[in-house]
Amino acid sequence: MDRKLIKKKANFKTQCVHAGELVDKVNGGSISPLYMATSYKFSDVKINRYPRYFNTPNQKGLADKIAALEGAESAILFSSGMAAISTSLLSYLKSGDHVVLQNDLYGGTRNFIKTEFPKFGIEFSFTSGISSKDFEKEIRKNTKIIYIETPSNPKLKIIDLKSVSDLAKNNKILTIIDNTFASPVNQNPIEFGLDIVIHSATKYLGGHSDISAGTIVSSEKIINKISSSAKNFGGNLSDYTVWLLERSLKTLYLRVKEQNKNALQIAIFLENEAWMDKVYYPGLTSHPNHELAKKQMKDFGGMLSFDLSPKIDCKKFLLGLELIKPTMSLAGIETTALSPKLTSHSLLTDEERIEQGINDQMVRLSAGIEDYEDLKDDIIQSIKKQI
Ligand SMILES: *Cc1c(COP(=O)(O)O)cnc(C)c1O
């Protein structure tokens, strides 16, 4: 099975369409054929191909595409973002090790760490700071990993990639970043020295709210180590979904560019409204980490959050929307909005939410690719139901 490897030669948009394509030698079809086989003739191949070994033709092809998009050597695919996150951490950690993590992580990640790590005797500390100094304070003799997520959820806080990566390198600590919110269109952490990049492909990579998948991107050496543990954990992605995800990625650049544009326009519009208290978007000059975001991001992403003024009922606002969907997930081509307190961050205690600056008036919005004017009109009509 030939895979088209155009890794270093082509630009991002071209990689989205072509990197890792499988060549249809039999019929000359113009897209990757789908190989659903779970069993391969022994004498025909040098390696034992099997879905849970992460080496079927479609898995390898798509892994090449995603690696190319992040400017990395290698990648591996999983059945969910959480499978990628848990596998990356558990491939490297053992009892007695310690991990430093950013405080405001994706809720599922935080839950995984808090409930599973104590069972294995793995220690952890959270920091609410964003500079390498804040992370440095938490480093212990047994610290093995620094784990970050920037822009963060839901406040779009920006962590300094270069300084955290330098700190980790000086202390021989591995760095992992969940790059889901940025997507490879807006941020490529490997350029700043991060070791492992994770995506919940359920979000921007899939982009149509119809695929559950995850991926880890890194050096060949690290991916080899992770895949040998991953075989034991068994979180591989079905080849059919691999094929669908390849299809989605062909339009990744187009989708995310439109989402970036809509998010920025909505953020600018909201910032000037009387019924709005605060808008959180790294593309706004009022964002406290705007300069840092400009330095390390290519564009500012499709996610924003805002605090409605106290005279607006947040739940009524969400239910009053007619075009924008009040749903849980994010990054689809359709615009969605939610209350972090009532949904994405409902598992946190009140104290944890206060610590992360999540209040009752906060709405998180995931910009889709609809027309900006229609989105703006929808927000206005829902507000007008209350004032
Ligand atoms: C959704 C999400 C995850 C988890 O991904 P699943 O595919 O739902 O397992 C991890 N990190 C971030 C930032 C997410 O948004």
mmCIF file of C-alpha atoms and ligand atoms in Angstrom:
data_model
loop_
_atom_site.group_PDB
_atom_site.id
_atom_site.type_symbol
_atom_site.label_atom_id
_atom_site.label_comp_id
_atom_site.label_asym_id
_atom_site.label_seq_id
_atom_site.Cartn_x
_atom_site.Cartn_y
_atom_site.Cartn_z
ATOM 1 C CA MET A 1 0.000 0.000 0.000
ATOM 2 C CA ASP A 2 1.565 3.260 -1.074
ATOM 3 C CA ARG A 3 1.076 6.349 1.007
ATOM 4 C CA LYS A 4 1.710 9.711 -0.523
ATOM 5 C CA LEU A 5 4.242 11.381 1.699
ATOM 6 C CA ILE A 6 4.512 15.016 0.834
ATOM 7 C CA LYS A 7 5.353 16.025 4.370
ATOM 8 C CA LYS A 8 7.937 18.766 4.128
ATOM 9 C CA LYS A 9 7.425 19.812 0.544
ATOM 10 C CA ALA A 10 3.943 21.316 0.556
ATOM 11 C CA ASN A 11 2.154 24.101 2.410
ATOM 12 C CA PHE A 12 -0.536 23.644 5.038
ATOM 13 C CA LYS A 13 -3.606 23.856 2.775
ATOM 14 C CA THR A 14 -2.102 21.325 0.379
ATOM 15 C CA GLN A 15 -1.227 19.004 3.266
ATOM 16 C CA CYS A 16 -4.866 19.169 4.441
ATOM 17 C CA VAL A 17 -5.998 17.808 1.090
ATOM 18 C CA HIS A 18 -3.192 15.430 0.155
ATOM 19 C CA ALA A 19 -0.805 14.397 2.954
ATOM 20 C CA GLY A 20 -1.004 10.708 3.777
ATOM 21 C CA GLU A 21 -3.446 9.826 0.963
ATOM 22 C CA LEU A 22 -3.491 6.164 0.036
ATOM 23 C CA VAL A 23 -2.960 5.460 -3.644
ATOM 24 C CA ASP A 24 -5.649 3.372 -5.347
ATOM 25 C CA LYS A 25 -3.443 1.310 -7.651
ATOM 26 C CA VAL A 26 -6.244 -1.001 -8.755
ATOM 27 C CA ASN A 27 -8.827 1.484 -10.033
ATOM 28 C CA GLY A 28 -7.024 4.806 -9.980
ATOM 29 C CA GLY A 29 -9.688 6.362 -7.759
ATOM 30 C CA SER A 30 -8.883 9.858 -6.609
ATOM 31 C CA ILE A 31 -9.458 9.375 -2.888
ATOM 32 C CA SER A 32 -7.988 6.928 -0.361
ATOM 33 C CA PRO A 33 -9.527 3.472 -0.612
ATOM 34 C CA LEU A 34 -10.934 2.158 2.678
ATOM 35 C CA TYR A 35 -9.398 -1.088 3.949
ATOM 36 C CA MET A 36 -11.691 -2.592 6.556
ATOM 37 C CA ALA A 37 -9.715 -5.856 6.947
ATOM 38 C CA THR A 38 -8.807 -6.834 10.485
ATOM 39 C CA SER A 39 -6.576 -9.624 9.216
ATOM 40 C CA TYR A 40 -3.758 -9.448 6.645
ATOM 41 C CA LYS A 41 -1.928 -12.175 4.740
ATOM 42 C CA PHE A 42 1.201 -13.020 6.659
ATOM 43 C CA SER A 43 3.570 -13.518 3.744
ATOM 44 C CA ASP A 44 2.552 -10.301 1.975
ATOM 45 C CA VAL A 45 3.578 -7.814 4.606
ATOM 46 C CA LYS A 46 6.699 -7.331 6.653
ATOM 47 C CA ILE A 47 4.760 -6.196 9.703
ATOM 48 C CA ASN A 48 1.761 -7.782 11.350
ATOM 49 C CA ARG A 49 -1.113 -5.495 10.519
ATOM 50 C CA TYR A 50 -3.998 -5.412 12.982
ATOM 51 C CA PRO A 51 -6.307 -2.525 13.996
ATOM 52 C CA ARG A 52 -5.272 -2.590 17.667
ATOM 53 C CA TYR A 53 -1.613 -2.428 16.608
ATOM 54 C CA PHE A 54 -2.437 0.993 15.140
ATOM 55 C CA ASN A 55 -0.951 0.005 11.775
ATOM 56 C CA THR A 56 -3.727 -0.645 9.266
ATOM 57 C CA PRO A 57 -3.237 1.205 5.951
ATOM 58 C CA ASN A 58 -5.915 3.817 6.662
ATOM 59 C CA GLN A 59 -4.662 4.443 10.204
ATOM 60 C CA LYS A 60 -1.097 4.929 8.951
ATOM 61 C CA GLY A 61 -2.194 7.223 6.136
ATOM 62 C CA LEU A 62 -4.268 9.470 8.369
ATOM 63 C CA ALA A 63 -1.555 9.528 11.058
ATOM 64 C CA ASP A 64 0.857 10.819 8.388
ATOM 65 C CA LYS A 65 -1.589 13.572 7.438
ATOM 66 C CA ILE A 66 -2.091 14.751 11.022
ATOM 67 C CA ALA A 67 1.664 14.609 11.737
ATOM 68 C CA ALA A 68 2.258 16.768 8.643
ATOM 69 C CA LEU A 69 -0.325 19.312 9.833
ATOM 70 C CA GLU A 70 1.454 19.689 13.176
ATOM 71 C CA GLY A 71 4.918 19.660 11.605
ATOM 72 C CA ALA A 72 5.804 16.482 13.496
ATOM 73 C CA GLU A 73 7.461 13.181 12.616
ATOM 74 C CA SER A 74 4.681 10.868 13.649
ATOM 75 C CA ALA A 75 1.167 10.467 15.016
ATOM 76 C CA ILE A 76 -1.221 7.833 16.338
ATOM 77 C CA LEU A 77 -5.030 7.780 16.342
ATOM 78 C CA PHE A 78 -7.471 6.869 19.102
ATOM 79 C CA SER A 79 -11.190 6.344 19.526
ATOM 80 C CA SER A 80 -11.591 9.531 21.590
ATOM 81 C CA GLY A 81 -9.669 12.497 22.880
ATOM 82 C CA MET A 82 -9.718 10.986 26.363
ATOM 83 C CA ALA A 83 -8.206 7.718 25.043
ATOM 84 C CA ALA A 84 -5.354 9.799 23.603
ATOM 85 C CA ILE A 85 -4.945 11.762 26.854
ATOM 86 C CA SER A 86 -5.071 8.772 29.211
ATOM 87 C CA THR A 87 -2.800 6.682 26.977
ATOM 88 C CA SER A 88 -0.167 9.412 26.656
ATOM 89 C CA LEU A 89 -0.030 9.932 30.434
ATOM 90 C CA LEU A 90 -0.139 6.275 31.424
ATOM 91 C CA SER A 91 2.504 5.315 28.843
ATOM 92 C CA TYR A 92 4.999 7.490 30.726
ATOM 93 C CA LEU A 93 3.919 7.466 34.373
ATOM 94 C CA LYS A 94 4.405 4.953 37.136
ATOM 95 C CA SER A 95 3.708 4.844 40.849
ATOM 96 C CA GLY A 96 5.678 7.536 42.707
ATOM 97 C CA ASP A 97 5.898 9.916 39.738
ATOM 98 C CA HIS A 98 4.545 13.461 39.834
ATOM 99 C CA VAL A 99 2.824 15.610 37.195
ATOM 100 C CA VAL A 100 2.342 19.394 37.123
ATOM 101 C CA LEU A 101 -0.855 20.483 35.405
ATOM 102 C CA GLN A 102 -2.595 23.660 34.529
ATOM 103 C CA ASN A 103 -5.572 24.309 36.748
ATOM 104 C CA ASP A 104 -8.304 24.955 34.179
ATOM 105 C CA LEU A 105 -8.063 21.804 32.087
ATOM 106 C CA TYR A 106 -10.802 20.187 30.047
ATOM 107 C CA GLY A 107 -13.241 18.774 32.627
ATOM 108 C CA GLY A 108 -12.782 15.156 31.516
ATOM 109 C CA THR A 109 -9.000 15.396 31.830
ATOM 110 C CA ARG A 110 -9.227 16.902 35.297
ATOM 111 C CA ASN A 111 -11.676 14.212 36.334
ATOM 112 C CA PHE A 112 -9.417 11.465 34.948
ATOM 113 C CA ILE A 113 -6.454 12.759 36.922
ATOM 114 C CA LYS A 114 -8.330 13.303 40.161
ATOM 115 C CA THR A 115 -10.094 9.930 40.167
ATOM 116 C CA GLU A 116 -7.591 7.581 38.489
ATOM 117 C CA PHE A 117 -4.118 8.847 39.488
ATOM 118 C CA PRO A 118 -4.559 8.213 43.248
ATOM 119 C CA LYS A 119 -5.375 4.540 42.476
ATOM 120 C CA PHE A 120 -1.944 4.148 40.859
ATOM 121 C CA GLY A 121 -0.011 6.232 43.396
ATOM 122 C CA ILE A 122 0.738 8.976 40.860
ATOM 123 C CA GLU A 123 1.079 12.450 42.421
ATOM 124 C CA PHE A 124 -0.091 15.676 40.828
ATOM 125 C CA SER A 125 -0.312 19.419 41.445
ATOM 126 C CA PHE A 126 -2.313 22.090 39.651
ATOM 127 C CA THR A 127 -1.183 25.649 39.038
ATOM 128 C CA SER A 128 -3.478 28.546 38.210
ATOM 129 C CA GLY A 129 -0.614 30.653 36.834
ATOM 130 C CA ILE A 130 0.294 31.047 33.175
ATOM 131 C CA SER A 131 4.034 31.747 33.279
ATOM 132 C CA SER A 132 6.851 29.242 33.504
ATOM 133 C CA LYS A 133 7.581 30.609 37.014
ATOM 134 C CA ASP A 134 4.167 29.386 38.187
ATOM 135 C CA PHE A 135 4.923 25.919 36.826
ATOM 136 C CA GLU A 136 8.453 25.983 38.240
ATOM 137 C CA LYS A 137 7.082 26.455 41.774
ATOM 138 C CA GLU A 138 5.270 23.115 41.503
ATOM 139 C CA ILE A 139 8.190 21.054 40.193
ATOM 140 C CA ARG A 140 9.426 18.331 42.546
ATOM 141 C CA LYS A 141 12.282 15.826 42.339
ATOM 142 C CA ASN A 142 9.894 13.209 40.964
ATOM 143 C CA THR A 143 8.138 15.457 38.395
ATOM 144 C CA LYS A 144 8.000 13.646 35.048
ATOM 145 C CA ILE A 145 5.439 15.595 33.022
ATOM 146 C CA ILE A 146 4.133 19.147 32.628
ATOM 147 C CA TYR A 147 0.666 19.118 31.058
ATOM 148 C CA ILE A 148 -0.974 22.239 29.582
ATOM 149 C CA GLU A 149 -3.947 23.341 27.486
ATOM 150 C CA THR A 150 -3.863 26.699 25.696
ATOM 151 C CA PRO A 151 -6.129 28.525 24.872
ATOM 152 C CA SER A 152 -7.880 27.227 27.966
ATOM 153 C CA ASN A 153 -11.499 26.255 28.438
ATOM 154 C CA PRO A 154 -13.658 28.318 28.970
ATOM 155 C CA LYS A 155 -11.701 31.538 29.706
ATOM 156 C CA LEU A 156 -9.300 31.343 26.744
ATOM 157 C CA LYS A 157 -6.285 31.918 28.949
ATOM 158 C CA ILE A 158 -2.966 31.701 27.099
ATOM 159 C CA ILE A 159 0.053 29.813 28.472
ATOM 160 C CA ASP A 160 3.536 30.743 27.259
ATOM 161 C CA LEU A 161 4.557 27.722 25.163
ATOM 162 C CA LYS A 162 8.233 28.575 24.722
ATOM 163 C CA SER A 163 8.971 29.379 28.348
ATOM 164 C CA VAL A 164 7.147 26.306 29.684
ATOM 165 C CA SER A 165 8.957 24.109 27.183
ATOM 166 C CA ASP A 166 12.349 25.643 28.106
ATOM 167 C CA LEU A 167 11.654 25.124 31.797
ATOM 168 C CA ALA A 168 10.757 21.481 31.187
ATOM 169 C CA LYS A 169 13.821 20.826 29.038
ATOM 170 C CA ASN A 170 16.122 22.296 31.709
ATOM 171 C CA ASN A 171 14.606 19.904 34.212
ATOM 172 C CA LYS A 172 14.402 16.862 31.879
ATOM 173 C CA ILE A 173 10.615 16.863 32.109
ATOM 174 C CA LEU A 174 8.325 15.793 29.272
ATOM 175 C CA THR A 175 5.747 18.363 28.044
ATOM 176 C CA ILE A 176 2.246 17.519 26.822
ATOM 177 C CA ILE A 177 -0.220 20.012 25.363
ATOM 178 C CA ASP A 178 -3.877 19.529 24.566
ATOM 179 C CA ASN A 179 -4.078 21.620 21.364
ATOM 180 C CA THR A 180 -7.773 20.919 20.723
ATOM 181 C CA PHE A 181 -9.053 24.492 21.123
ATOM 182 C CA ALA A 182 -6.501 25.994 18.725
ATOM 183 C CA SER A 183 -6.446 23.230 16.090
ATOM 184 C CA PRO A 184 -3.324 22.806 13.924
ATOM 185 C CA VAL A 185 -4.513 25.736 11.778
ATOM 186 C CA ASN A 186 -3.968 28.244 14.583
ATOM 187 C CA GLN A 187 -1.157 26.792 16.687
ATOM 188 C CA ASN A 188 1.665 24.274 16.196
ATOM 189 C CA PRO A 189 3.234 23.705 19.627
ATOM 190 C CA ILE A 190 6.077 21.510 18.290
ATOM 191 C CA GLU A 191 7.600 24.707 16.838
ATOM 192 C CA PHE A 192 7.939 25.972 20.415
ATOM 193 C CA GLY A 193 9.569 22.792 21.694
ATOM 194 C CA LEU A 194 6.587 20.979 23.201
ATOM 195 C CA ASP A 195 7.133 17.201 23.129
ATOM 196 C CA ILE A 196 3.624 15.775 22.721
ATOM 197 C CA VAL A 197 0.587 17.381 21.089
ATOM 198 C CA ILE A 198 -2.877 15.937 21.666
ATOM 199 C CA HIS A 199 -6.155 16.656 19.903
ATOM 200 C CA SER A 200 -9.655 15.588 20.623
ATOM 201 C CA ALA A 201 -10.432 14.996 16.942
ATOM 202 C CA THR A 202 -14.086 14.980 17.989
ATOM 203 C CA LYS A 203 -13.742 18.766 17.804
ATOM 204 C CA TYR A 204 -12.054 20.789 15.002
ATOM 205 C CA LEU A 205 -10.331 17.905 13.217
ATOM 206 C CA GLY A 206 -13.657 16.110 12.735
ATOM 207 C CA GLY A 207 -15.483 19.438 12.615
ATOM 208 C CA HIS A 208 -18.995 18.210 11.765
ATOM 209 C CA SER A 209 -20.143 16.981 15.204
ATOM 210 C CA ASP A 210 -20.367 13.401 13.934
ATOM 211 C CA ILE A 211 -17.018 11.737 14.754
ATOM 212 C CA SER A 212 -15.478 10.662 18.057
ATOM 213 C CA ALA A 213 -11.684 10.407 17.794
ATOM 214 C CA GLY A 214 -8.388 11.505 19.314
ATOM 215 C CA THR A 215 -4.778 11.769 18.276
ATOM 216 C CA ILE A 216 -1.269 12.093 19.702
ATOM 217 C CA VAL A 217 1.427 13.794 17.613
ATOM 218 C CA SER A 218 5.134 13.712 18.443
ATOM 219 C CA SER A 219 8.562 12.416 17.455
ATOM 220 C CA GLU A 220 8.933 8.925 15.999
ATOM 221 C CA LYS A 221 10.649 7.793 19.193
ATOM 222 C CA ILE A 222 7.876 8.997 21.508
ATOM 223 C CA ILE A 223 5.090 7.657 19.274
ATOM 224 C CA ASN A 224 6.810 4.242 19.214
ATOM 225 C CA LYS A 225 6.884 4.175 23.002
ATOM 226 C CA ILE A 226 3.266 5.305 23.293
ATOM 227 C CA SER A 227 2.024 2.807 20.705
ATOM 228 C CA SER A 228 3.597 -0.121 22.532
ATOM 229 C CA SER A 229 1.546 0.811 25.641
ATOM 230 C CA ALA A 230 -1.467 1.740 23.505
ATOM 231 C CA LYS A 231 -1.648 -1.848 22.200
ATOM 232 C CA ASN A 232 -2.244 -2.933 25.777
ATOM 233 C CA PHE A 233 -4.870 -0.269 26.482
ATOM 234 C CA GLY A 234 -6.652 -0.965 23.194
ATOM 235 C CA GLY A 235 -8.148 2.427 22.322
ATOM 236 C CA ASN A 236 -7.757 2.261 18.519
ATOM 237 C CA LEU A 237 -10.077 4.067 16.122
ATOM 238 C CA SER A 238 -12.188 2.029 13.684
ATOM 239 C CA ASP A 239 -10.944 2.224 10.103
ATOM 240 C CA TYR A 240 -14.288 3.464 8.883
ATOM 241 C CA THR A 241 -14.056 6.447 11.232
ATOM 242 C CA VAL A 242 -10.424 6.939 10.198
ATOM 243 C CA TRP A 243 -11.614 7.268 6.611
ATOM 244 C CA LEU A 244 -14.323 9.778 7.593
ATOM 245 C CA LEU A 245 -11.813 11.804 9.575
ATOM 246 C CA GLU A 246 -9.475 11.942 6.577
ATOM 247 C CA ARG A 247 -12.383 13.358 4.576
ATOM 248 C CA SER A 248 -13.051 15.974 7.279
ATOM 249 C CA LEU A 249 -9.434 17.086 7.385
ATOM 250 C CA LYS A 250 -9.409 17.994 3.718
ATOM 251 C CA THR A 251 -11.518 21.058 4.616
ATOM 252 C CA LEU A 252 -9.916 21.769 8.009
ATOM 253 C CA TYR A 253 -8.189 24.951 6.887
ATOM 254 C CA LEU A 254 -11.294 26.367 5.165
ATOM 255 C CA ARG A 255 -13.535 25.597 8.118
ATOM 256 C CA VAL A 256 -11.269 26.920 10.843
ATOM 257 C CA LYS A 257 -10.451 30.122 8.937
ATOM 258 C CA GLU A 258 -14.183 30.916 8.733
ATOM 259 C CA GLN A 259 -14.651 29.986 12.394
ATOM 260 C CA ASN A 260 -11.776 32.312 13.381
ATOM 261 C CA LYS A 261 -13.332 35.141 11.397
ATOM 262 C CA ASN A 262 -16.793 34.673 12.886
ATOM 263 C CA ALA A 263 -15.415 34.389 16.437
ATOM 264 C CA LEU A 264 -13.461 37.637 16.091
ATOM 265 C CA GLN A 265 -16.430 39.507 14.615
ATOM 266 C CA ILE A 266 -18.784 38.235 17.324
ATOM 267 C CA ALA A 267 -16.252 39.135 20.046
ATOM 268 C CA ILE A 268 -15.872 42.695 18.715
ATOM 269 C CA PHE A 269 -19.644 43.112 18.433
ATOM 270 C CA LEU A 270 -20.318 41.778 21.951
ATOM 271 C CA GLU A 271 -17.641 43.897 23.579
ATOM 272 C CA ASN A 272 -19.561 47.068 22.802
ATOM 273 C CA GLU A 273 -23.008 45.994 23.974
ATOM 274 C CA ALA A 274 -24.649 47.401 27.133
ATOM 275 C CA TRP A 275 -25.983 43.997 28.231
ATOM 276 C CA MET A 276 -22.498 42.507 28.207
ATOM 277 C CA ASP A 277 -20.111 42.544 31.181
ATOM 278 C CA LYS A 278 -16.979 40.961 29.752
ATOM 279 C CA VAL A 279 -15.777 39.180 26.619
ATOM 280 C CA TYR A 280 -12.948 36.634 26.670
ATOM 281 C CA TYR A 281 -11.263 36.202 23.284
ATOM 282 C CA PRO A 282 -7.480 36.164 22.725
ATOM 283 C CA GLY A 283 -7.908 38.130 19.492
ATOM 284 C CA LEU A 284 -9.249 41.190 21.364
ATOM 285 C CA THR A 285 -6.659 43.761 22.414
ATOM 286 C CA SER A 286 -8.495 43.883 25.764
ATOM 287 C CA HIS A 287 -7.573 40.225 26.433
ATOM 288 C CA PRO A 288 -4.842 40.146 29.109
ATOM 289 C CA ASN A 289 -2.746 37.648 27.090
ATOM 290 C CA HIS A 290 -3.358 39.161 23.654
ATOM 291 C CA GLU A 291 0.328 39.918 22.952
ATOM 292 C CA LEU A 292 1.398 36.404 23.942
ATOM 293 C CA ALA A 293 -1.373 34.921 21.786
ATOM 294 C CA LYS A 294 -0.137 36.994 18.838
ATOM 295 C CA LYS A 295 3.364 35.651 19.370
ATOM 296 C CA GLN A 296 2.541 31.965 19.445
ATOM 297 C CA MET A 297 -0.732 31.606 17.527
ATOM 298 C CA LYS A 298 -1.261 32.013 13.791
ATOM 299 C CA ASP A 299 -4.839 33.130 14.402
ATOM 300 C CA PHE A 300 -7.001 33.310 17.532
ATOM 301 C CA GLY A 301 -9.431 30.441 17.099
ATOM 302 C CA GLY A 302 -13.166 29.861 16.938
ATOM 303 C CA MET A 303 -13.905 29.774 20.690
ATOM 304 C CA LEU A 304 -14.936 32.713 22.849
ATOM 305 C CA SER A 305 -16.663 33.235 26.183
ATOM 306 C CA PHE A 306 -18.573 36.127 27.656
ATOM 307 C CA ASP A 307 -20.274 37.202 30.883
ATOM 308 C CA LEU A 308 -23.796 38.521 30.364
ATOM 309 C CA SER A 309 -24.684 41.474 32.569
ATOM 310 C CA PRO A 310 -26.667 40.539 35.709
ATOM 311 C CA LYS A 311 -29.944 41.794 34.227
ATOM 312 C CA ILE A 312 -29.900 38.981 31.643
ATOM 313 C CA ASP A 313 -30.895 35.452 32.677
ATOM 314 C CA CYS A 314 -28.219 33.192 31.210
ATOM 315 C CA LYS A 315 -30.339 30.067 30.812
ATOM 316 C CA LYS A 316 -33.201 32.026 29.213
ATOM 317 C CA PHE A 317 -30.702 33.635 26.838
ATOM 318 C CA LEU A 318 -29.439 30.215 25.708
ATOM 319 C CA LEU A 319 -32.926 28.776 25.293
ATOM 320 C CA GLY A 320 -34.038 31.919 23.443
ATOM 321 C CA LEU A 321 -31.517 31.385 20.649
ATOM 322 C CA GLU A 322 -33.137 30.212 17.422
ATOM 323 C CA LEU A 323 -30.167 29.613 15.110
ATOM 324 C CA ILE A 324 -27.274 29.060 17.516
ATOM 325 C CA LYS A 325 -27.663 25.678 19.194
ATOM 326 C CA PRO A 326 -27.441 25.481 22.985
ATOM 327 C CA THR A 327 -25.452 22.218 22.987
ATOM 328 C CA MET A 328 -22.605 20.656 24.927
ATOM 329 C CA SER A 329 -19.858 20.135 22.408
ATOM 330 C CA LEU A 330 -17.833 22.505 20.250
ATOM 331 C CA ALA A 331 -15.911 23.094 17.032
ATOM 332 C CA GLY A 332 -18.555 21.933 14.575
ATOM 333 C CA ILE A 333 -19.496 23.893 11.473
ATOM 334 C CA GLU A 334 -22.658 24.981 13.335
ATOM 335 C CA THR A 335 -22.421 27.677 16.014
ATOM 336 C CA THR A 336 -23.159 26.413 19.518
ATOM 337 C CA ALA A 337 -23.305 28.006 22.958
ATOM 338 C CA LEU A 338 -23.464 26.736 26.518
ATOM 339 C CA SER A 339 -23.283 27.743 30.147
ATOM 340 C CA PRO A 340 -20.035 26.267 31.558
ATOM 341 C CA LYS A 341 -21.599 26.242 35.021
ATOM 342 C CA LEU A 342 -24.600 24.174 33.944
ATOM 343 C CA THR A 343 -22.876 21.849 31.463
ATOM 344 C CA SER A 344 -19.153 21.549 30.628
ATOM 345 C CA HIS A 345 -17.969 22.470 34.139
ATOM 346 C CA SER A 346 -20.902 21.177 36.182
ATOM 347 C CA LEU A 347 -18.773 18.423 37.753
ATOM 348 C CA LEU A 348 -16.517 20.980 39.440
ATOM 349 C CA THR A 349 -17.255 22.077 42.998
ATOM 350 C CA ASP A 350 -18.410 25.682 43.554
ATOM 351 C CA GLU A 351 -14.948 26.516 44.946
ATOM 352 C CA GLU A 352 -13.202 25.070 41.880
ATOM 353 C CA ARG A 353 -15.433 27.097 39.571
ATOM 354 C CA ILE A 354 -14.760 30.297 41.509
ATOM 355 C CA GLU A 355 -11.024 29.534 41.426
ATOM 356 C CA GLN A 356 -11.214 29.206 37.632
ATOM 357 C CA GLY A 357 -13.241 32.416 37.293
ATOM 358 C CA ILE A 358 -16.372 30.673 36.015
ATOM 359 C CA ASN A 359 -19.500 32.576 37.058
ATOM 360 C CA ASP A 360 -23.242 32.004 36.603
ATOM 361 C CA GLN A 361 -23.459 34.622 33.811
ATOM 362 C CA MET A 362 -20.806 33.050 31.613
ATOM 363 C CA VAL A 363 -21.579 31.706 28.136
ATOM 364 C CA ARG A 364 -19.063 29.800 25.999
ATOM 365 C CA LEU A 365 -19.599 30.130 22.274
ATOM 366 C CA SER A 366 -18.149 27.943 19.542
ATOM 367 C CA ALA A 367 -18.296 29.817 16.240
ATOM 368 C CA GLY A 368 -19.435 27.879 13.195
ATOM 369 C CA ILE A 369 -19.223 28.771 9.528
ATOM 370 C CA GLU A 370 -22.650 30.430 9.115
ATOM 371 C CA ASP A 371 -22.993 34.051 8.024
ATOM 372 C CA TYR A 372 -21.878 36.446 10.768
ATOM 373 C CA GLU A 373 -24.899 38.760 10.305
ATOM 374 C CA ASP A 374 -27.295 35.876 10.971
ATOM 375 C CA LEU A 375 -25.401 34.888 14.115
ATOM 376 C CA LYS A 376 -25.392 38.473 15.392
ATOM 377 C CA ASP A 377 -29.133 38.838 14.698
ATOM 378 C CA ASP A 378 -29.826 35.634 16.609
ATOM 379 C CA ILE A 379 -27.929 36.867 19.678
ATOM 380 C CA ILE A 380 -29.750 40.213 19.546
ATOM 381 C CA GLN A 381 -33.211 38.648 19.195
ATOM 382 C CA SER A 382 -32.605 36.394 22.203
ATOM 383 C CA ILE A 383 -31.404 39.350 24.321
ATOM 384 C CA LYS A 384 -34.439 41.397 23.213
ATOM 385 C CA LYS A 385 -36.750 38.762 24.698
ATOM 386 C CA GLN A 386 -35.454 39.899 28.084
ATOM 387 C CA ILE A 387 -34.943 43.668 27.795
HETATM 388 C C1 LIG B 1 -13.562 17.353 24.074
HETATM 389 C C2 LIG B 1 -12.229 17.605 24.594
HETATM 390 C C3 LIG B 1 -11.433 16.554 25.094
HETATM 391 C C4 LIG B 1 -11.919 15.128 25.172
HETATM 392 O O1 LIG B 1 -12.176 14.598 23.930
HETATM 393 P P1 LIG B 1 -13.211 13.389 23.666
HETATM 394 O O2 LIG B 1 -13.058 13.148 22.213
HETATM 395 O O3 LIG B 1 -14.549 13.857 24.089
HETATM 396 O O4 LIG B 1 -12.752 12.234 24.498
HETATM 397 C C5 LIG B 1 -10.177 16.862 25.555
HETATM 398 N N1 LIG B 1 -9.710 18.126 25.551
HETATM 399 C C6 LIG B 1 -10.443 19.158 25.093
HETATM 400 C C7 LIG B 1 -9.867 20.530 25.132
HETATM 401 C C8 LIG B 1 -11.728 18.934 24.614
HETATM 402 O O5 LIG B 1 -12.459 19.976 24.191
#
